[in-house]
GROMACS .gro file of C-alpha atoms in nm:
model
  308
    1MET     CA    1   2.642  -0.576  -1.682
    2ALA     CA    2   2.876  -0.846  -1.554
    3SER     CA    3   2.927  -1.145  -1.782
    4PHE     CA    4   2.782  -1.483  -1.691
    5ASP     CA    5   3.128  -1.626  -1.627
    6GLU     CA    6   3.211  -1.333  -1.400
    7LEU     CA    7   2.894  -1.388  -1.196
    8LEU     CA    8   2.974  -1.757  -1.169
    9ARG     CA    9   3.303  -1.661  -1.006
   10THR     CA   10   3.186  -1.375  -0.784
   11LEU     CA   11   2.814  -1.405  -0.704
   12THR     CA   12   2.785  -1.623  -0.395
   13THR     CA   13   2.649  -1.645  -0.043
   14TRP     CA   14   2.863  -1.942   0.057
   15GLY     CA   15   2.958  -1.913   0.423
   16GLN     CA   16   2.730  -1.614   0.486
   17TRP     CA   17   2.523  -1.817   0.734
   18GLY     CA   18   2.800  -2.055   0.838
   19PRO     CA   19   2.973  -2.357   0.682
   20ASP     CA   20   2.686  -2.596   0.756
   21ASP     CA   21   2.400  -2.383   0.628
   22GLU     CA   22   2.143  -2.560   0.409
   23LYS     CA   23   1.869  -2.293   0.405
   24GLY     CA   24   2.033  -2.036   0.182
   25THR     CA   25   1.841  -1.715   0.125
   26LEU     CA   26   1.545  -1.844   0.327
   27ASN     CA   27   1.757  -1.717   0.617
   28TYR     CA   28   1.637  -1.369   0.519
   29ILE     CA   29   1.289  -1.462   0.644
   30THR     CA   30   1.269  -1.382   1.015
   31ALA     CA   31   0.992  -1.405   1.272
   32GLU     CA   32   0.942  -1.030   1.233
   33THR     CA   33   0.918  -1.074   0.855
   34ARG     CA   34   0.637  -1.326   0.899
   35CYS     CA   35   0.451  -1.110   1.150
   36ARG     CA   36   0.454  -0.820   0.904
   37ALA     CA   37   0.341  -1.052   0.626
   38ALA     CA   38   0.052  -1.185   0.836
   39ARG     CA   39  -0.080  -0.829   0.872
   40LEU     CA   40  -0.128  -0.816   0.494
   41VAL     CA   41  -0.432  -1.043   0.531
   42ARG     CA   42  -0.721  -0.798   0.549
   43GLN     CA   43  -1.013  -0.961   0.365
   44GLY     CA   44  -0.948  -1.330   0.420
   45ARG     CA   45  -0.941  -1.419   0.048
   46THR     CA   46  -0.723  -1.711  -0.054
   47PHE     CA   47  -0.578  -1.806  -0.391
   48SER     CA   48  -0.432  -2.147  -0.464
   49LEU     CA   49  -0.135  -2.115  -0.698
   50ALA     CA   50  -0.112  -2.486  -0.784
   51ILE     CA   51  -0.202  -2.665  -1.104
   52PRO     CA   52  -0.424  -2.976  -1.070
   53ILE     CA   53  -0.273  -3.317  -1.010
   54ARG     CA   54  -0.444  -3.532  -1.274
   55HIS     CA   55  -0.375  -3.888  -1.382
   56GLY     CA   56  -0.149  -3.889  -1.687
   57SER     CA   57  -0.200  -3.519  -1.750
   58GLY     CA   58   0.029  -3.223  -1.695
   59PRO     CA   59   0.318  -3.019  -1.829
   60GLN     CA   60   0.574  -3.299  -1.848
   61GLY     CA   61   0.652  -3.393  -2.207
   62GLY     CA   62   0.815  -3.728  -2.134
   63GLY     CA   63   1.183  -3.817  -2.123
   64ALA     CA   64   1.336  -3.745  -1.783
   65ARG     CA   65   1.002  -3.676  -1.611
   66ILE     CA   66   0.651  -3.817  -1.627
   67ASN     CA   67   0.312  -3.672  -1.540
   68PRO     CA   68   0.135  -3.793  -1.225
   69LEU     CA   69  -0.022  -4.137  -1.196
   70HIS     CA   70  -0.333  -4.138  -0.979
   71LEU     CA   71  -0.471  -4.490  -0.930
   72MET     CA   72  -0.767  -4.615  -0.727
   73THR     CA   73  -0.705  -4.910  -0.494
   74ALA     CA   74  -1.059  -4.928  -0.354
   75THR     CA   75  -1.378  -4.783  -0.504
   76GLY     CA   76  -1.751  -4.774  -0.447
   77CYS     CA   77  -1.803  -5.009  -0.742
   78GLU     CA   78  -1.659  -5.323  -0.583
   79PRO     CA   79  -1.883  -5.595  -0.432
   80THR     CA   80  -1.654  -5.669  -0.139
   81SER     CA   81  -1.399  -5.486   0.072
   82ARG     CA   82  -1.055  -5.606   0.178
   83VAL     CA   83  -1.111  -5.455   0.521
   84ASP     CA   84  -1.439  -5.527   0.706
   85LEU     CA   85  -1.545  -5.204   0.879
   86GLY     CA   86  -1.871  -5.352   1.006
   87ARG     CA   87  -2.240  -5.264   0.954
   88ASN     CA   88  -2.204  -5.242   0.577
   89THR     CA   89  -1.954  -4.956   0.609
   90ARG     CA   90  -1.711  -4.928   0.318
   91TYR     CA   91  -1.414  -4.711   0.220
   92VAL     CA   92  -1.238  -4.584  -0.091
   93ASP     CA   93  -0.863  -4.546  -0.131
   94ASP     CA   94  -0.608  -4.442  -0.388
   95VAL     CA   95  -0.237  -4.405  -0.457
   96LEU     CA   96  -0.042  -4.119  -0.615
   97VAL     CA   97   0.286  -4.160  -0.803
   98MET     CA   98   0.455  -3.841  -0.923
   99MET     CA   99   0.787  -3.671  -0.972
  100VAL     CA  100   0.870  -3.437  -0.684
  101GLN     CA  101   0.915  -3.175  -0.957
  102GLY     CA  102   0.633  -3.294  -1.179
  103GLY     CA  103   0.389  -3.009  -1.121
  104THR     CA  104   0.371  -2.699  -0.902
  105GLN     CA  105   0.683  -2.740  -0.692
  106TRP     CA  106   0.995  -2.610  -0.522
  107ASP     CA  107   1.347  -2.696  -0.634
  108ALA     CA  108   1.570  -2.790  -0.342
  109LEU     CA  109   1.917  -2.633  -0.329
  110CYS     CA  110   2.075  -2.966  -0.420
  111HIS     CA  111   1.882  -2.987  -0.748
  112VAL     CA  112   2.146  -2.826  -0.973
  113TYR     CA  113   2.522  -2.816  -0.918
  114TYR     CA  114   2.841  -2.768  -1.118
  115ASP     CA  115   3.212  -2.841  -1.068
  116ASP     CA  116   3.101  -3.124  -0.838
  117ARG     CA  117   2.983  -2.882  -0.568
  118LEU     CA  118   2.639  -2.810  -0.427
  119TYR     CA  119   2.534  -2.489  -0.254
  120ASN     CA  120   2.770  -2.381   0.026
  121GLY     CA  121   3.049  -2.602  -0.108
  122PHE     CA  122   2.904  -2.941  -0.019
  123ALA     CA  123   3.028  -3.225  -0.240
  124ALA     CA  124   2.783  -3.340  -0.506
  125THR     CA  125   2.837  -3.695  -0.379
  126GLN     CA  126   2.628  -3.592  -0.078
  127VAL     CA  127   2.334  -3.676  -0.306
  128ASP     CA  128   2.330  -4.053  -0.358
  129SER     CA  129   2.082  -4.335  -0.410
  130ARG     CA  130   1.935  -4.273  -0.064
  131GLY     CA  131   1.863  -3.908  -0.139
  132ALA     CA  132   2.016  -3.570  -0.060
  133HIS     CA  133   2.215  -3.565   0.262
  134ARG     CA  134   2.285  -3.195   0.211
  135GLY     CA  135   2.060  -2.929   0.065
  136GLY     CA  136   1.747  -3.147   0.057
  137ILE     CA  137   1.397  -3.005   0.071
  138ASP     CA  138   1.346  -3.163   0.415
  139LYS     CA  139   1.588  -2.905   0.558
  140VAL     CA  140   1.353  -2.615   0.469
  141HIS     CA  141   1.005  -2.766   0.430
  142ALA     CA  142   0.855  -2.541   0.701
  143ASP     CA  143   1.025  -2.217   0.594
  144PHE     CA  144   0.829  -2.094   0.292
  145VAL     CA  145   0.607  -1.842   0.474
  146SER     CA  146   0.665  -1.474   0.408
  147ARG     CA  147   0.549  -1.164   0.226
  148GLY     CA  148   0.475  -1.254  -0.133
  149VAL     CA  149   0.511  -0.996  -0.410
  150LEU     CA  150   0.374  -1.052  -0.759
  151LEU     CA  151   0.541  -0.873  -1.050
  152ASP     CA  152   0.307  -0.914  -1.347
  153VAL     CA  153   0.544  -0.868  -1.638
  154ALA     CA  154   0.293  -0.985  -1.900
  155ARG     CA  155   0.028  -0.737  -1.786
  156TRP     CA  156   0.285  -0.456  -1.782
  157LYS     CA  157   0.378  -0.550  -2.141
  158ARG     CA  158   0.003  -0.555  -2.223
  159VAL     CA  159   0.008  -0.910  -2.354
  160GLU     CA  160  -0.164  -1.227  -2.234
  161SER     CA  161   0.164  -1.418  -2.247
  162LEU     CA  162   0.520  -1.308  -2.317
  163PRO     CA  163   0.658  -1.438  -2.648
  164ALA     CA  164   0.850  -1.765  -2.625
  165GLY     CA  165   1.210  -1.714  -2.524
  166THR     CA  166   1.161  -1.362  -2.385
  167ALA     CA  167   1.424  -1.296  -2.117
  168VAL     CA  168   1.293  -1.069  -1.840
  169THR     CA  169   1.571  -0.835  -1.729
  170THR     CA  170   1.645  -0.642  -1.412
  171ALA     CA  171   1.531  -0.326  -1.591
  172ASP     CA  172   1.200  -0.498  -1.666
  173LEU     CA  173   1.149  -0.600  -1.304
  174GLU     CA  174   1.222  -0.250  -1.178
  175ALA     CA  175   0.986  -0.100  -1.436
  176VAL     CA  176   0.707  -0.335  -1.322
  177GLU     CA  177   0.777  -0.240  -0.960
  178ALA     CA  178   0.735   0.128  -1.047
  179HIS     CA  179   0.424   0.061  -1.255
  180GLN     CA  180   0.257  -0.140  -0.978
  181GLY     CA  181   0.376   0.081  -0.693
  182VAL     CA  182   0.541  -0.202  -0.502
  183THR     CA  183   0.900  -0.272  -0.397
  184VAL     CA  184   1.062  -0.613  -0.361
  185GLY     CA  185   1.267  -0.633  -0.045
  186GLU     CA  186   1.453  -0.846   0.206
  187GLY     CA  187   1.283  -1.173   0.298
  188ASP     CA  188   1.020  -1.150   0.022
  189ILE     CA  189   0.917  -1.442  -0.196
  190LEU     CA  190   0.896  -1.300  -0.546
  191LEU     CA  191   0.640  -1.432  -0.796
  192VAL     CA  192   0.698  -1.348  -1.163
  193ARG     CA  193   0.410  -1.377  -1.408
  194THR     CA  194   0.499  -1.437  -1.773
  195GLY     CA  195   0.137  -1.520  -1.860
  196GLN     CA  196   0.227  -1.865  -1.988
  197MET     CA  197  -0.038  -2.031  -1.771
  198SER     CA  198  -0.301  -1.832  -1.962
  199THR     CA  199  -0.243  -2.071  -2.251
  200VAL     CA  200  -0.338  -2.396  -2.075
  201GLY     CA  201  -0.719  -2.366  -2.093
  202ASP     CA  202  -0.872  -2.611  -1.845
  203PHE     CA  203  -0.522  -2.738  -1.763
  204ALA     CA  204  -0.535  -2.957  -2.072
  205ASN     CA  205  -0.323  -2.771  -2.328
  206TRP     CA  206   0.043  -2.780  -2.227
  207ARG     CA  207   0.196  -2.712  -2.571
  208ALA     CA  208   0.350  -2.381  -2.460
  209PHE     CA  209   0.557  -2.576  -2.206
  210GLN     CA  210   0.715  -2.805  -2.465
  211GLY     CA  211   0.938  -2.549  -2.641
  212LYS     CA  212   1.117  -2.222  -2.570
  213GLU     CA  213   0.970  -2.031  -2.275
  214ALA     CA  214   0.979  -1.678  -2.143
  215GLY     CA  215   1.134  -1.627  -1.801
  216LEU     CA  216   1.402  -1.447  -1.603
  217HIS     CA  217   1.730  -1.346  -1.760
  218TRP     CA  218   2.030  -1.493  -1.579
  219GLU     CA  219   2.155  -1.143  -1.490
  220THR     CA  220   1.856  -1.092  -1.257
  221ALA     CA  221   2.028  -1.324  -1.009
  222GLU     CA  222   2.251  -1.033  -0.909
  223TRP     CA  223   1.947  -0.807  -0.851
  224LEU     CA  224   1.774  -1.074  -0.644
  225HIS     CA  225   2.091  -1.106  -0.437
  226GLU     CA  226   2.112  -0.731  -0.383
  227ARG     CA  227   1.746  -0.717  -0.278
  228ARG     CA  228   1.796  -1.015  -0.043
  229VAL     CA  229   1.499  -1.199  -0.189
  230ALA     CA  230   1.422  -1.521  -0.002
  231ALA     CA  231   1.289  -1.728  -0.294
  232VAL     CA  232   1.147  -1.680  -0.643
  233ALA     CA  233   0.874  -1.862  -0.835
  234ALA     CA  234   0.718  -1.825  -1.180
  235ASP     CA  235   0.440  -1.958  -1.400
  236ASN     CA  236   0.670  -2.146  -1.636
  237SER     CA  237   0.868  -2.469  -1.620
  238MET     CA  238   1.199  -2.341  -1.485
  239VAL     CA  239   1.168  -1.974  -1.379
  240GLU     CA  240   1.436  -1.868  -1.628
  241ALA     CA  241   1.399  -1.811  -2.001
  242THR     CA  242   1.519  -2.092  -2.225
  243GLY     CA  243   1.791  -2.059  -2.486
  244GLN     CA  244   1.984  -1.772  -2.329
  245LEU     CA  245   2.334  -1.915  -2.373
  246ALA     CA  246   2.466  -2.155  -2.633
  247ASP     CA  247   2.683  -2.364  -2.402
  248VAL     CA  248   2.463  -2.405  -2.093
  249ARG     CA  249   2.090  -2.471  -2.057
  250VAL     CA  250   2.021  -2.343  -1.704
  251PRO     CA  251   2.246  -2.044  -1.628
  252PHE     CA  252   1.999  -1.890  -1.383
  253HIS     CA  253   1.965  -2.220  -1.194
  254MET     CA  254   2.343  -2.235  -1.160
  255LEU     CA  255   2.358  -1.887  -1.012
  256ALA     CA  256   2.043  -1.914  -0.799
  257LEU     CA  257   2.049  -2.265  -0.653
  258ARG     CA  258   2.420  -2.343  -0.639
  259ASN     CA  259   2.577  -2.000  -0.586
  260LEU     CA  260   2.315  -1.807  -0.390
  261GLY     CA  261   2.110  -2.077  -0.218
  262LEU     CA  262   1.795  -1.926  -0.372
  263HIS     CA  263   1.507  -2.174  -0.395
  264LEU     CA  264   1.306  -2.178  -0.720
  265GLY     CA  265   0.935  -2.247  -0.762
  266GLU     CA  266   0.809  -2.373  -1.097
  267PHE     CA  267   0.473  -2.433  -1.267
  268TRP     CA  268   0.294  -2.189  -1.037
  269TYR     CA  269  -0.056  -2.085  -1.147
  270LEU     CA  270  -0.078  -1.706  -1.108
  271GLU     CA  271  -0.376  -1.615  -1.328
  272ARG     CA  272  -0.651  -1.569  -1.067
  273LEU     CA  273  -0.420  -1.398  -0.821
  274ALA     CA  274  -0.291  -1.161  -1.090
  275ALA     CA  275  -0.644  -1.065  -1.195
  276ASP     CA  276  -0.736  -0.988  -0.835
  277CYS     CA  277  -0.419  -0.785  -0.776
  278ALA     CA  278  -0.488  -0.583  -1.091
  279THR     CA  279  -0.841  -0.514  -0.969
  280ASP     CA  280  -0.756  -0.390  -0.620
  281GLY     CA  281  -0.408  -0.256  -0.695
  282THR     CA  282  -0.252  -0.462  -0.415
  283TRP     CA  283   0.043  -0.673  -0.528
  284GLU     CA  284   0.159  -0.798  -0.187
  285PHE     CA  285   0.010  -1.070   0.031
  286LEU     CA  286   0.088  -1.338   0.285
  287LEU     CA  287   0.232  -1.637   0.102
  288VAL     CA  288   0.223  -1.982   0.260
  289ALA     CA  289   0.395  -2.237   0.037
  290GLN     CA  290   0.518  -2.521   0.257
  291ALA     CA  291   0.701  -2.809   0.095
  292LEU     CA  292   0.644  -3.171   0.195
  293PRO     CA  293   0.899  -3.307   0.444
  294ILE     CA  294   1.047  -3.550   0.192
  295ASP     CA  295   1.358  -3.691   0.356
  296GLY     CA  296   1.645  -3.621   0.118
  297GLY     CA  297   1.414  -3.485  -0.151
  298THR     CA  298   1.555  -3.281  -0.439
  299GLY     CA  299   1.228  -3.087  -0.454
  300SER     CA  300   0.867  -3.109  -0.347
  301PRO     CA  301   0.514  -3.068  -0.478
  302VAL     CA  302   0.343  -2.769  -0.319
  303ASN     CA  303   0.001  -2.604  -0.301
  304PRO     CA  304   0.101  -2.239  -0.250
  305LEU     CA  305  -0.162  -2.015  -0.094
  306ALA     CA  306  -0.169  -1.638  -0.133
  307LEU     CA  307  -0.384  -1.470   0.136
  308LYS     CA  308  -0.510  -1.112   0.096
   0.00000   0.00000   0.00000
């Protein structure tokens, strides 16, 4: 296995789709890819892979990020209305304040960088107080439609949730592929289940998200590159396992976002989908996971839908 420092130097897609590319590995998704994925819908069942957006509640433990704030600006309890709609007609209204990466979300390619360079060599200064001028989520907000493949690592290990800090390796992913009878290929959006969302109850207990978490080992970035995977998402807070290296906190992010242009989805709820896949033995589906067109956004909330 190549060392992390070696992969930092050699594992890259910069220039593969031209010097101005801001889509990264989403380029692997073609019109033909989407047509094939659409044919996977046979029963019309849909599964939302998003956690709820609740006022003051969620996986954020404070510090750099906060949980959503959902506030009512007009309710059915008020004696008068600021806007007269006529004939005793009233309305209700509300406002939502949340981090773009505060719940179920996509990381944009500009989200993590090192050596002052973003994906494809763009200067980190291209992200300023007005937003991301390069690598923002607005550049790809309509592109997250493809064949989805779920690799249920927790179920393969016969546990509800992988132990904290477990690093899922390439060998693990290939073993789950063989066990499930499915192969991850070019243009796929890979979903990895660690089982961590099984610990949240009615989306009220987020303690498992406040410490070390199971997730992908950094070396899987090379495998994802070889398979030409379009994007990867998981049911934890940052796709990768925590605490893998002593001197860097997000080695997989560095390889995926900055080197490969591989978008990452975090806080995805995979429990109901995984149970259904285990029942019918079908681990592939049409995945529609469009981001919001946030101009210059470093990420976006998303309500991913798996259709079978």
